Every structure is written in C-alpha cells, then in structure tokens.
mmCIF file of C-alpha atoms in Angstrom:
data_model
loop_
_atom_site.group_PDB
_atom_site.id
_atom_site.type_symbol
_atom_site.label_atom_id
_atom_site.label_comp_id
_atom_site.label_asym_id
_atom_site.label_seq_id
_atom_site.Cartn_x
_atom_site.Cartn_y
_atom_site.Cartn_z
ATOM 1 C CA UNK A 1 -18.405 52.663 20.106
ATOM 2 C CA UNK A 2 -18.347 49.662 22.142
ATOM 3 C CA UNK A 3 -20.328 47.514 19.460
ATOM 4 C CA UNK A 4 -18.354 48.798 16.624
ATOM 5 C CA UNK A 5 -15.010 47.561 18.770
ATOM 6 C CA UNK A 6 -17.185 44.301 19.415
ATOM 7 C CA UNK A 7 -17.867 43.723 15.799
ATOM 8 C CA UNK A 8 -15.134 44.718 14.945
ATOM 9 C CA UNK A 9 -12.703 42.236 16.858
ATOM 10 C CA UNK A 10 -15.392 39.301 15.703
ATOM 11 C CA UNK A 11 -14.512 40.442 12.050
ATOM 12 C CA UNK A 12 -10.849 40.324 12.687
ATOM 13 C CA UNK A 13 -11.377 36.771 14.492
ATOM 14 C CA UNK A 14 -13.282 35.659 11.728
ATOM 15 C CA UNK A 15 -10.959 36.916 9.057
ATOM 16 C CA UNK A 16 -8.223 35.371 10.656
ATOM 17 C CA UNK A 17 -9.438 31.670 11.376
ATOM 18 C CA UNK A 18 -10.631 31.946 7.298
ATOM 19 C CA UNK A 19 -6.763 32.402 6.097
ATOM 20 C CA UNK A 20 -5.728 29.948 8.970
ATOM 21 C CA UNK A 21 -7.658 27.397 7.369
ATOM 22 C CA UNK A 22 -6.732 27.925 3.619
ATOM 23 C CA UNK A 23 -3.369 28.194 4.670
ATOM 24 C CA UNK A 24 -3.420 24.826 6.232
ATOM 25 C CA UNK A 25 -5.224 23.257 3.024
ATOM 26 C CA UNK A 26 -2.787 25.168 1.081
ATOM 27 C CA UNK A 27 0.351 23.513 3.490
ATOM 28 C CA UNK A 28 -1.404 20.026 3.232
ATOM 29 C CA UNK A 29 -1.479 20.220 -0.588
ATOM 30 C CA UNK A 30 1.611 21.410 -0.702
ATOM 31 C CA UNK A 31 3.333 18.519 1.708
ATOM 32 C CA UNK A 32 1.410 16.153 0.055
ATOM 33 C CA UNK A 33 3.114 16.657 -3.248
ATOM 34 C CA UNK A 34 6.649 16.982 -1.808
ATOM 35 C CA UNK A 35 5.929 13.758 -0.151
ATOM 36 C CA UNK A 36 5.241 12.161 -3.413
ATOM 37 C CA UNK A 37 8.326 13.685 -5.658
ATOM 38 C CA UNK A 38 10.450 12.673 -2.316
ATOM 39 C CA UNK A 39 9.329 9.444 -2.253
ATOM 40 C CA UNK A 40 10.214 8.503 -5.323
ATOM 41 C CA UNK A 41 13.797 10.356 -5.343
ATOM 42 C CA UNK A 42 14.830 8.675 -1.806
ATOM 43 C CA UNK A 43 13.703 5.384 -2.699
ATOM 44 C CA UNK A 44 16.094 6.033 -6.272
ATOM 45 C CA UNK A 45 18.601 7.114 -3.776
ATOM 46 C CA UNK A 46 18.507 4.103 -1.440
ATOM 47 C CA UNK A 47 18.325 1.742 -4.361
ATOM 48 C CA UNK A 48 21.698 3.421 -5.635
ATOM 49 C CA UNK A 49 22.822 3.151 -2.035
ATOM 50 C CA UNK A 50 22.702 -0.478 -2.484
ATOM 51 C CA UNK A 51 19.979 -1.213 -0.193
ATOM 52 C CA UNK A 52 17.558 -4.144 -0.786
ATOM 53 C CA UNK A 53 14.752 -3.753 -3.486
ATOM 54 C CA UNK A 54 12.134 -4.862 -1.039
ATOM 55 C CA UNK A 55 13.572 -2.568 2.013
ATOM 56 C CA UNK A 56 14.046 0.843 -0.169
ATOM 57 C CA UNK A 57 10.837 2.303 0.807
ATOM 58 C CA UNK A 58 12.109 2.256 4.594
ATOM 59 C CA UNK A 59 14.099 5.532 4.214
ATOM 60 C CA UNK A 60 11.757 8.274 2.308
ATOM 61 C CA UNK A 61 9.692 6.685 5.103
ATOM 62 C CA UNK A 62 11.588 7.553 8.104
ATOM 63 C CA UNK A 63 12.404 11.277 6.292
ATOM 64 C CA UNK A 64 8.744 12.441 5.133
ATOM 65 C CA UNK A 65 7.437 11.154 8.398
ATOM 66 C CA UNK A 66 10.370 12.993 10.261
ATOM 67 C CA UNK A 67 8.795 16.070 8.342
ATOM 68 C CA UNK A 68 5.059 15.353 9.396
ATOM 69 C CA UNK A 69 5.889 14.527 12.945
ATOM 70 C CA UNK A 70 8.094 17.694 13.458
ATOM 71 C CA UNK A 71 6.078 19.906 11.392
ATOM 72 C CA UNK A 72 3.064 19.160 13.894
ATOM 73 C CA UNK A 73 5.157 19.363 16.578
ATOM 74 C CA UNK A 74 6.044 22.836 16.106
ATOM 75 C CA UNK A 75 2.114 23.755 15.157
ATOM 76 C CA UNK A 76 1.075 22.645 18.642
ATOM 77 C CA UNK A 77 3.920 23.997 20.876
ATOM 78 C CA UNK A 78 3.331 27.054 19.150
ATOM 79 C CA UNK A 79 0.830 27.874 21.653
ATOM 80 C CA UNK A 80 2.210 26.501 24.353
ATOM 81 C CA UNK A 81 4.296 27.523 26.959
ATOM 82 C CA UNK A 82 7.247 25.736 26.837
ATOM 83 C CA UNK A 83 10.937 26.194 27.714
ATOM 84 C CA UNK A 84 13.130 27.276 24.698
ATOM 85 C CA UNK A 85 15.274 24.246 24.757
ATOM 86 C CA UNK A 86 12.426 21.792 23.938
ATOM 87 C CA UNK A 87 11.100 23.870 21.101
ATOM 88 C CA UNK A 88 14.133 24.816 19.702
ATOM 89 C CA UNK A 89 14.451 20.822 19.591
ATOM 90 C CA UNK A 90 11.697 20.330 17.009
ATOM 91 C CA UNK A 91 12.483 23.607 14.805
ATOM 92 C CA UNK A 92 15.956 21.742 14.614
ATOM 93 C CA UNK A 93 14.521 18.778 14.002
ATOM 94 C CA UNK A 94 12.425 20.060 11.547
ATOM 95 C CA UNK A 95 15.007 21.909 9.487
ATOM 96 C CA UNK A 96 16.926 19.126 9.510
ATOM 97 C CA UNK A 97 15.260 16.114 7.965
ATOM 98 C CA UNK A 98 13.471 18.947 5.381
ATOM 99 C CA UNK A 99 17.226 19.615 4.490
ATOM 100 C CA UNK A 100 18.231 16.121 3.756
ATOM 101 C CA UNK A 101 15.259 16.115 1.621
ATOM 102 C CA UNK A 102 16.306 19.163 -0.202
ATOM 103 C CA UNK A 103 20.180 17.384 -0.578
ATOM 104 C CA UNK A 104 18.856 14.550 -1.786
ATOM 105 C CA UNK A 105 16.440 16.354 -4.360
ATOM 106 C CA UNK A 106 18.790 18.020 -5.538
ATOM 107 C CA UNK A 107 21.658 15.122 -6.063
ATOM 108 C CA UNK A 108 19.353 13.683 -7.558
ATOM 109 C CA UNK A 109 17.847 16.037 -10.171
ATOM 110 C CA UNK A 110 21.360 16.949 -10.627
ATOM 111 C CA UNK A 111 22.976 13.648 -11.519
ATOM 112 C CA UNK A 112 20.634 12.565 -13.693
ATOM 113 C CA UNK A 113 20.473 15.735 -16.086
ATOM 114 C CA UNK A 114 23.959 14.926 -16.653
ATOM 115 C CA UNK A 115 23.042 11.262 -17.311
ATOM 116 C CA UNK A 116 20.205 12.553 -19.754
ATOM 117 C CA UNK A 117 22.825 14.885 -21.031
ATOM 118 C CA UNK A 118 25.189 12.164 -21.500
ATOM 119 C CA UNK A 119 22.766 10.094 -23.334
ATOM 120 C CA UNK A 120 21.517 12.748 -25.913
ATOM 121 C CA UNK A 121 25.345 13.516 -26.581
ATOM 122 C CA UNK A 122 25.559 9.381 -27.534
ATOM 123 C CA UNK A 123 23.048 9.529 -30.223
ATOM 124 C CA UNK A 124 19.908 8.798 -27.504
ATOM 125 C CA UNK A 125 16.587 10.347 -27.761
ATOM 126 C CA UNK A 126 14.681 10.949 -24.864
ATOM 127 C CA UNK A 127 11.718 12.790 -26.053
ATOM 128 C CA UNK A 128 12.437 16.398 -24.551
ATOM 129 C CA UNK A 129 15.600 18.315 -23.838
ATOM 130 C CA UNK A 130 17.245 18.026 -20.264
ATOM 131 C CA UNK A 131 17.919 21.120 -17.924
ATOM 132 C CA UNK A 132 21.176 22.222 -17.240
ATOM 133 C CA UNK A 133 22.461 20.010 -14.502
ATOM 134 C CA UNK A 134 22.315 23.185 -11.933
ATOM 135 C CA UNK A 135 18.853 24.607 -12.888
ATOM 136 C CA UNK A 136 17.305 20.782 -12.211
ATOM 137 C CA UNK A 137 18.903 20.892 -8.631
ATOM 138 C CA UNK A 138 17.421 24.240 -8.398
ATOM 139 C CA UNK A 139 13.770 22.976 -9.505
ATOM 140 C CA UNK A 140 13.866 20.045 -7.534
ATOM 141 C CA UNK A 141 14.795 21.438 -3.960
ATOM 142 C CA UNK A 142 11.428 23.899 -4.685
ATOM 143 C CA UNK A 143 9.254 21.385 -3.118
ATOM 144 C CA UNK A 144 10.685 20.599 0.406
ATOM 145 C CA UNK A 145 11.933 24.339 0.950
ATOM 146 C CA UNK A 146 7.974 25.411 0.226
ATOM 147 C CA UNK A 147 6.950 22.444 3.237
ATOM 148 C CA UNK A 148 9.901 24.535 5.805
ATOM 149 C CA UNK A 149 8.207 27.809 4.423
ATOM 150 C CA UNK A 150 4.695 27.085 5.078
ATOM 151 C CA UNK A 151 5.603 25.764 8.674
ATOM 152 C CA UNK A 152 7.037 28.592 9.674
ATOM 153 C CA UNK A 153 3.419 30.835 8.018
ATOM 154 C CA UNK A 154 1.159 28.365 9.777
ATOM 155 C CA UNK A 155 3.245 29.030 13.280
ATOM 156 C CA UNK A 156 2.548 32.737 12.557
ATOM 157 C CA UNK A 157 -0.895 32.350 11.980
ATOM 158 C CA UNK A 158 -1.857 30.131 14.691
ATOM 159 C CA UNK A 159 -0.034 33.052 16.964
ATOM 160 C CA UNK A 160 -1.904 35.815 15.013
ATOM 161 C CA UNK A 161 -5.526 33.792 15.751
ATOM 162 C CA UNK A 162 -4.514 33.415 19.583
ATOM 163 C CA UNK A 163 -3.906 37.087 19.898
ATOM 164 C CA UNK A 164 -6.965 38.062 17.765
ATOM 165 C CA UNK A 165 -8.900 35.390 20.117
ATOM 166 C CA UNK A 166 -7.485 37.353 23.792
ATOM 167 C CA UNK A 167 -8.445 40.774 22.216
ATOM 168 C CA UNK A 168 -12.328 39.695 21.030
ATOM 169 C CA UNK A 169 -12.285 38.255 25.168
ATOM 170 C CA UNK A 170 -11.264 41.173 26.284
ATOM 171 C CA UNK A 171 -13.585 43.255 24.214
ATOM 172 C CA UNK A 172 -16.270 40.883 25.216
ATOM 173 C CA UNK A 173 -15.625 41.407 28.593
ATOM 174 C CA UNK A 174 -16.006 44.585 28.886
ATOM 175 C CA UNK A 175 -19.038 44.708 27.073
ATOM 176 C CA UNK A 176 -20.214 42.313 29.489
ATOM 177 C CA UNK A 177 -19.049 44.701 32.495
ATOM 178 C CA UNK A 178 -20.796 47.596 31.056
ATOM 179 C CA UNK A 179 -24.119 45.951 30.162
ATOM 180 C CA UNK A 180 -23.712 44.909 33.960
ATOM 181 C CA UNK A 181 -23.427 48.023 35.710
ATOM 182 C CA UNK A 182 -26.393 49.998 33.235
ATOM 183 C CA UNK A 183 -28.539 47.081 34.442
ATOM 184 C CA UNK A 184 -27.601 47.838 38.265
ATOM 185 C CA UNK A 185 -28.291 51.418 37.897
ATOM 186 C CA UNK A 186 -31.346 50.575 36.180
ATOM 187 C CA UNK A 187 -32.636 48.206 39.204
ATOM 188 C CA UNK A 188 -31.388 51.085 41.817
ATOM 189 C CA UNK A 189 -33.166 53.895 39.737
ATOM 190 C CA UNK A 190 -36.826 51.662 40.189
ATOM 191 C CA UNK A 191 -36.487 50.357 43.899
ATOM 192 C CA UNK A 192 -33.967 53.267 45.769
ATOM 193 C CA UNK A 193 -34.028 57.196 45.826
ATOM 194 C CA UNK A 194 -30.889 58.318 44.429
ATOM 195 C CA UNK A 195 -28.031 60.109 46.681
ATOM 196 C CA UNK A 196 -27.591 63.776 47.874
ATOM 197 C CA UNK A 197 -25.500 64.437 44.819
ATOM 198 C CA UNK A 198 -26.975 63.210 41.549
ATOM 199 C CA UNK A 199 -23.698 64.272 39.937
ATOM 200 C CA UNK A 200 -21.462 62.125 41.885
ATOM 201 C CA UNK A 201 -20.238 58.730 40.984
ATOM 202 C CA UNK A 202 -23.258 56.971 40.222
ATOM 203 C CA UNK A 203 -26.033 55.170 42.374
ATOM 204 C CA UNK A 204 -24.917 51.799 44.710
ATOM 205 C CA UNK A 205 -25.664 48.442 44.084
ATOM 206 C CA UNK A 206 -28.564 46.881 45.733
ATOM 207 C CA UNK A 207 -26.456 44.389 46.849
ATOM 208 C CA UNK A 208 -24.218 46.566 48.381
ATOM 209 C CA UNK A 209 -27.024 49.095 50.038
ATOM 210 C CA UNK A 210 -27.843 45.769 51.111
ATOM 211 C CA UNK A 211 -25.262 45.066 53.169
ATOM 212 C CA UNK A 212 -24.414 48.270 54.390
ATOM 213 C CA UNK A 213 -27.800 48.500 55.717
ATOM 214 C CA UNK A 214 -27.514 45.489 57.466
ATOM 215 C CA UNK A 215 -23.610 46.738 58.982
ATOM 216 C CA UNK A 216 -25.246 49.920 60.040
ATOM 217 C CA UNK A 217 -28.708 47.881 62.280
ATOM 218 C CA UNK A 218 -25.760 45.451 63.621
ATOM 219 C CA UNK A 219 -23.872 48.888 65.007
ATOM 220 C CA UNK A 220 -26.733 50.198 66.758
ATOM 221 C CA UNK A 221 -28.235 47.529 68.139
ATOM 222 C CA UNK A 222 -24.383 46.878 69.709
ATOM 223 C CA UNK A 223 -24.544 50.666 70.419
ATOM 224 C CA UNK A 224 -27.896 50.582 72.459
ATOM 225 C CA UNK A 225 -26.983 47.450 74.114
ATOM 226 C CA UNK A 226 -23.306 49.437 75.107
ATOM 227 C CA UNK A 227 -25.818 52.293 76.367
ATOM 228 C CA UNK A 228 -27.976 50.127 78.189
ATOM 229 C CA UNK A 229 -24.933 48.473 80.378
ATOM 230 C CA UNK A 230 -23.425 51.884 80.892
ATOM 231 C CA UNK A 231 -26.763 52.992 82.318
ATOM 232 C CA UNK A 232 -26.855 50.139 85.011
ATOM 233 C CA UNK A 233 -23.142 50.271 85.460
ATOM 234 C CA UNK A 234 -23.894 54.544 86.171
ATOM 235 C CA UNK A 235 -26.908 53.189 88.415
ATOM 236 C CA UNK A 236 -24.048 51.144 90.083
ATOM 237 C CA UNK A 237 -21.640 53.525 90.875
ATOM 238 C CA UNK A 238 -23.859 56.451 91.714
ATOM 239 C CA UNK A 239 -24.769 55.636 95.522
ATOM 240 C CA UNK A 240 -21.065 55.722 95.940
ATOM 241 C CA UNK A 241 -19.404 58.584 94.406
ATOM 242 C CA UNK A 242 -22.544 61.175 93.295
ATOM 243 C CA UNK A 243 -22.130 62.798 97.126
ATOM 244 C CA UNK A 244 -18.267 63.332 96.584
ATOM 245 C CA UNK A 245 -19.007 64.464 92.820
ATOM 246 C CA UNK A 246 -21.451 66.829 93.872
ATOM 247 C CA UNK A 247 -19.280 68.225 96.515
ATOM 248 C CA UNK A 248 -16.046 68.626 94.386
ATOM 249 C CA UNK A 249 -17.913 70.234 91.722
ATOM 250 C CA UNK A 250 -20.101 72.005 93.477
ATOM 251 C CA UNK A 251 -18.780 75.527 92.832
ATOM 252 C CA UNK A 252 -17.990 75.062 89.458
ATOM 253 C CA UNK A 253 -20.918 73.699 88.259
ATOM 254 C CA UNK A 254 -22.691 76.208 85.669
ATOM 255 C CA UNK A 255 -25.653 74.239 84.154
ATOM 256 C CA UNK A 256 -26.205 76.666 81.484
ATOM 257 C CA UNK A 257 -22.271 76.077 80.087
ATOM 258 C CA UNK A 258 -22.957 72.224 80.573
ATOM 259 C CA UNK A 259 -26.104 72.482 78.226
ATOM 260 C CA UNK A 260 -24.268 74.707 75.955
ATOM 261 C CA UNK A 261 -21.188 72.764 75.676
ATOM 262 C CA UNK A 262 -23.465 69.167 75.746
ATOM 263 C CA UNK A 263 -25.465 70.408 72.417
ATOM 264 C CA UNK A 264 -22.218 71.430 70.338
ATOM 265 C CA UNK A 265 -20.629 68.420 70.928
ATOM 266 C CA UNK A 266 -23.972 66.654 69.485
ATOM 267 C CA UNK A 267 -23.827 68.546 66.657
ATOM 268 C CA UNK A 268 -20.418 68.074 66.264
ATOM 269 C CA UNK A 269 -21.052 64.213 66.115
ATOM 270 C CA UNK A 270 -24.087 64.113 63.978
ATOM 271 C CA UNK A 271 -22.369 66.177 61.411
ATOM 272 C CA UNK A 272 -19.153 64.033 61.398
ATOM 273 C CA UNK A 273 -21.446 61.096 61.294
ATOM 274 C CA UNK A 274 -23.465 62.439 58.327
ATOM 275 C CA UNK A 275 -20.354 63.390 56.518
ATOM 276 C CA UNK A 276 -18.953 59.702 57.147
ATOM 277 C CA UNK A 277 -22.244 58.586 55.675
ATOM 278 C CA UNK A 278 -21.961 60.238 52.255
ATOM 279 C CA UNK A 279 -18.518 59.327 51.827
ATOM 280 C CA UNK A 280 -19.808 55.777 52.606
ATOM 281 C CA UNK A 281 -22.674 55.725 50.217
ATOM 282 C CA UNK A 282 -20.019 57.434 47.289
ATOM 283 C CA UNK A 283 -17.531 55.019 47.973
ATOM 284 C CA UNK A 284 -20.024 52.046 47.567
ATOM 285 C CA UNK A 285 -21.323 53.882 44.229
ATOM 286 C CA UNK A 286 -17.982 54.024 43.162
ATOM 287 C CA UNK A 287 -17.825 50.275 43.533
ATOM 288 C CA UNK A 288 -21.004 49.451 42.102
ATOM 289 C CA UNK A 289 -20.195 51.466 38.625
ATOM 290 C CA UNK A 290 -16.048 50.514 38.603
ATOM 291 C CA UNK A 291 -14.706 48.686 36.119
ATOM 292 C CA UNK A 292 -13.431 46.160 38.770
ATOM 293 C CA UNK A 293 -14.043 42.445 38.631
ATOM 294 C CA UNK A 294 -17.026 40.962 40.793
ATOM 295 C CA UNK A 295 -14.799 39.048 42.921
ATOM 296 C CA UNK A 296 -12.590 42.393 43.877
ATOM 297 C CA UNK A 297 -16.091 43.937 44.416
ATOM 298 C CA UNK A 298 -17.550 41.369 46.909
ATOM 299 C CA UNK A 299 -14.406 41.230 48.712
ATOM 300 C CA UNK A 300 -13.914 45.528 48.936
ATOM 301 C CA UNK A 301 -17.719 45.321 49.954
ATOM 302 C CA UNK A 302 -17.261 42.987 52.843
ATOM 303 C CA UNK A 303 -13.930 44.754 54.355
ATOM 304 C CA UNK A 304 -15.765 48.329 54.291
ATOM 305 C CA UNK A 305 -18.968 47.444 55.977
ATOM 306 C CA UNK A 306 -17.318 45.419 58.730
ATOM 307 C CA UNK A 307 -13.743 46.205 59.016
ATOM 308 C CA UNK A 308 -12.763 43.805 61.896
ATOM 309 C CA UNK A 309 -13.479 40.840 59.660
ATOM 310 C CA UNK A 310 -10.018 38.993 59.239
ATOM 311 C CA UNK A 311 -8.981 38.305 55.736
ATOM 312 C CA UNK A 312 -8.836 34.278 56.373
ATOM 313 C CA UNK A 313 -12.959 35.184 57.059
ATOM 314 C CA UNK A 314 -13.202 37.056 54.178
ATOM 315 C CA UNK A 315 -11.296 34.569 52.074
ATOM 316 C CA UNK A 316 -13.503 31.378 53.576
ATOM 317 C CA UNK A 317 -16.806 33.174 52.941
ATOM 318 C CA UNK A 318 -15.462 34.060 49.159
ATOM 319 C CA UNK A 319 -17.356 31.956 46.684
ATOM 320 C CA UNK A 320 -15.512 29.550 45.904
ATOM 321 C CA UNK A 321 -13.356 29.772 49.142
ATOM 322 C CA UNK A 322 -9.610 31.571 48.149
ATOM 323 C CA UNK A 323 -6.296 31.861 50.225
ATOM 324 C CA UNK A 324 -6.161 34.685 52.558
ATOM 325 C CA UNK A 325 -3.249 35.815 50.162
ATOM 326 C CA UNK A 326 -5.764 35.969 47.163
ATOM 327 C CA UNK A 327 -8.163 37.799 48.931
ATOM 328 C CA UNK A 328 -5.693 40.031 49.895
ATOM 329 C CA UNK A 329 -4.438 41.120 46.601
ATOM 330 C CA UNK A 330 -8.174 41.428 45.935
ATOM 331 C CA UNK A 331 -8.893 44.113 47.911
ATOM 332 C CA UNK A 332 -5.745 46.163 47.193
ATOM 333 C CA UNK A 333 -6.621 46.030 43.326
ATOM 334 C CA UNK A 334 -9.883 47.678 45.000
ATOM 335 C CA UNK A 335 -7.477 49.923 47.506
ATOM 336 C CA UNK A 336 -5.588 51.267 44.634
ATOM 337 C CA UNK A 337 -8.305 52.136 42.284
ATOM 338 C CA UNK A 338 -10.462 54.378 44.920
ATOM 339 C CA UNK A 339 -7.545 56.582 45.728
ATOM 340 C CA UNK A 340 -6.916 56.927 41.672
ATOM 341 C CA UNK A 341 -10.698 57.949 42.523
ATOM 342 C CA UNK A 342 -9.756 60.215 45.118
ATOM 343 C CA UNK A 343 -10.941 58.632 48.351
ATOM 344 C CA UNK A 344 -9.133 58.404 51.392
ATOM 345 C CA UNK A 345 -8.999 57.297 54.715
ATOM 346 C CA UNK A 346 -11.677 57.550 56.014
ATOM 347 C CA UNK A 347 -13.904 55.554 54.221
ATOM 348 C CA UNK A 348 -10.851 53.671 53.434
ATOM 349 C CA UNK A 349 -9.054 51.557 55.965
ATOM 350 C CA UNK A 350 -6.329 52.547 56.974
ATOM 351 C CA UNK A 351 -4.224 49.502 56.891
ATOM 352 C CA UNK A 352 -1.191 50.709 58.029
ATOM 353 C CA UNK A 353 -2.578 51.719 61.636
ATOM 354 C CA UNK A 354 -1.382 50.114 64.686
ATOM 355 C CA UNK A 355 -5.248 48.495 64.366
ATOM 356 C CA UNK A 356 -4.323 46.255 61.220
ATOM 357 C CA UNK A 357 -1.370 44.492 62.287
ATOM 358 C CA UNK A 358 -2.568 41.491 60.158
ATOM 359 C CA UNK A 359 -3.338 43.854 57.107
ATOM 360 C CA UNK A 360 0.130 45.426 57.328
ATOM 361 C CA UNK A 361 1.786 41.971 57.514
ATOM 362 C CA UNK A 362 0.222 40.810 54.791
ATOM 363 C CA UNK A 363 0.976 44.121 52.946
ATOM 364 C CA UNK A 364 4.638 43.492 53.552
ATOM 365 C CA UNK A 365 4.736 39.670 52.410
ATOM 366 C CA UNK A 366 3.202 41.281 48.867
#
C-alpha cells in the first residue's frame, strides 16, 4: 500500500509539472501575440496622441513591459510568503496596465470600423467588409484579457505543483521511516534475543539496548561503590553503639522473624526491579518502532536512561547542538506519544515532581 501511495504521488507530481509547463508555453505564446497586436495599436494611439514619430514606440513599451514585469511578479510571490499588502500590489498592478491595454484595443478597433465604415459608405473599397464598430472592440480586447486569464491559471498551477511536491515528501518520508525501522528489527532479530513478550511492541534498537546497557553498568558500579562506603562507615560506628544496640534490643530480638521479614523484602525488590525492567525494555521498543523523528528519538533515549541529565546537556550533546527550548519540545512530542501508547510514570518521568523543577519550568514557559 505504501508503494502504490509512493507511485502514486510521483504520478500526480509528474502529471502536474507536465500541464505546468504547457501551460506556461501556452501563456508565452499567448503574451507574445498580444504584445505584437498591442504594439502596433499603442504606437497608432500615441501617434494620434500627437507624440513624436521617432518617440511613439516609448509607450506600448512602458505598458507590455508593465504586463511582463507584473505578470512575473505575481508567478514568483506566488510561493512565497509574503504580507497581503505587497502582493495585492502587483495583482493591482497587473490588472491595471492589462486594462489600459484592453481600453486602448478596443478604442482602437472601435474607431476605426467606423472610419472603414465611413469610407465604404463614400464610394471606397477596402477589399473586405468591416465589423460592426462594437463586435471589433469586442475582438480586439480578446488578446490582453487571455494574458490576465492565463496569469491567474499559471498562479494556480504553480500552487497545485507545491502542494503535490509537500505530499510526494511526505509520502517519501514515511517510506523512508518504515524501511528504517524493518531494517532495525532486522539487525536486532540477528545479534539480540527478543523480549519476554514477543507480542508486545516490537524489539529495541541496538542503539538504544546500547545505551541502556551502559545506564544500567554505570548504576551498579555507583551502587557497589555506595555499599562498599556503607560497609566501612558500619565498621565505623559499630565499636560505639553495637553494645547499646544489643542491649536495647536484646529482648526483642527474634532471628527467625528477622530472616523471614529480610527475604520478603528481597523479593519484594527484585520483583519491582524486574517489573521496572520490562517496562524499560517496552518503552525503548516502543521508541525504536514509533513513527517519531530520529532527533525526538535520541533525545527521549538520553532522558530515560539517565534522568538527572539537564536539558541544556541534552541539548549541547544533540547533533548539531539545539536550544534547551528545542530539546525540550523534543522530548514532549516523545512524552505525548507513549501515553497515547499507554505508558506511564514509571518508566516515564514524572516531570511534574518536586524532583524536576527545571522540567516543570520549562513545561510552563511552553
């Protein structure tokens, strides 16, 4: 389905660029010839406006290239973004110097069928009969009206290509996303046994098994070595308090209660830990088959395997480097889409505990 929609968009891009161009060959014919016909009429007109023989080619000049330059103008800002005032300026423009053309067409045409009239009435032969003063007005304004009309078509179609253009990206993009993930489950199928539930959300990214590894060494090695200073700090202490321990507790000591009570609390914490593992590994899974952008990824990734990195860190180590605002945003496009999922906190950070006053200022600033 995803190639037909490929294909499919690349046909409509295609199709679209085709009738762009004929329509611009057609437009270029088209204000050619009214260029021509205008020409000649303006220059007749400026001639009859008593302007100098040598200087009557200065106006149909200054019109037809009042045309061109508008008529480009409003091609380009078509696609540009562009406060209303300055493109309304050129549409005005535009309209306006293609409908002094059209007057002056159409005087034109107009007054001389009545001068061809005249003469045919005086005993002159001109070789053909004259239109009616009205319909030659009519014929000759066809020209400049067609160079407004196929403005306007070639504005739509430039639109129509841009739009055609965003939805083959987007459907490009996502192919590209898709073809990504398969290829990260493939590489996780070969060098990683999958997760306690096949039937989950996928398998993790190697990148992101990775670094979760890596979290998970740093935290015991800083729990040993938090172990290993509360054994000498016990050593320490116990010369001066195990007599007055022992004595206190003497009576109500019962080792078998202690052992008892010692061995459900271990179980207790190995199954909370397990269960805070699997929720781990489905939330990166979830990550590594989303539809969310590598960026939004990396970032999510590096909050949930150490969350006491600050989010300046996070957005100095981004590649490129971002502002702590971007990185921000980042992770709550991430935030948003695993509780759609159905996660919670835990895995997820709670950002609005008393432990993330930076997270919850930033949260309030967005």
């Amino acid at each position: 389905m995803t190639d037909f929609s490929l294909r499919a968009a690349r046909i409509q891009l295609g199709a679209l660029l085709a009738a762009l161009a004929l329509a611009i060959v057609i437009a270029l014919g088209i204000t050619t010839g009214a260029f021509i016909l205008s020409f000649a009429v303006q220059r007749d007109l400026a001639r009859q406006a008593l302007i100098p023989e040598n200087l009557t080619w200065i106006f149909p000049a200054i019109v037809d290239s009042a045309i061109l330059g508008s008529t480009i103008a409003i091609v380009i800002i078509s696609k540009l973004k562009m406060n209303r005032r300055d493109r309304g300026f050129y549409i005005a423009l535009a309209v306006s110097v293609v409908v002094i053309s059209i007057l002056g067409n159409a005087y034109h045409a107009y007054h001389a069928a009545i001068a061809a009239q005249e003469s045919i009435d005086g005993g002159g032969d001109l070789g053909f009969i004259p239109l009616a003063p009205a319909i030659a007005a009519a014929i000759a304004i066809i020209p400049p009206a067609l160079v407004l009309a196929f403005t306007h078509g070639i504005t739509i179609l430039v639109k129509a290509v841009g739009m055609a253009y965003a939805a083959y990206r987007a459907v490009v993009e996502n192919v590209t996303d898709s073809e990504h993930a398969k290829s990260i489950a493939t590489d996780l199928t070969v060098s990683r046994e999958p997760f306690r539930d096949s039937t989950s959300r996928g398998e993790t990214d190697p990148n992101v098994a990775e670094l979760v590894e890596a979290e998970r060494n740093e935290d015991t090695t800083n729990t040993v070595t938090q172990i290993d200073r509360g054994d000498d700090l016990a050593d320490f202490a116990e010369p001066f308090f195990a007599d007055a321990m022992m004595a206190e507790r003497h009576d109500d000591f019962d080792p078998q209660e202690t052992a008892t009570e010692a061995l459900n609390r271990q179980d207790t914490e190995e199954a909370q830990a397990a269960d805070g593992d699997t929720a781990m590994d489905d939330l990166m899974a979830f990550i590594a088959t989303s539809n969310l952008k590598k960026d939004v990824k990396d970032t999510a990734v590096r909050k949930l395997t150490n969350p006491n990195l600050t989010w300046e860190t996070i957005a100095m180590e981004s590649k490129p480097p971002v502002a702590i605002s971007t990185a921000w945003r980042r992770y709550e496009k991430f935030d948003i889409a695993a509780r759609e999922a159905g996660f919670t906190s835990p895995p997820l950070p709670d950002l609005r505990s008393s432990e993330n006053t930076t997270d919850r200022e930033l949260a309030a600033a967005h």
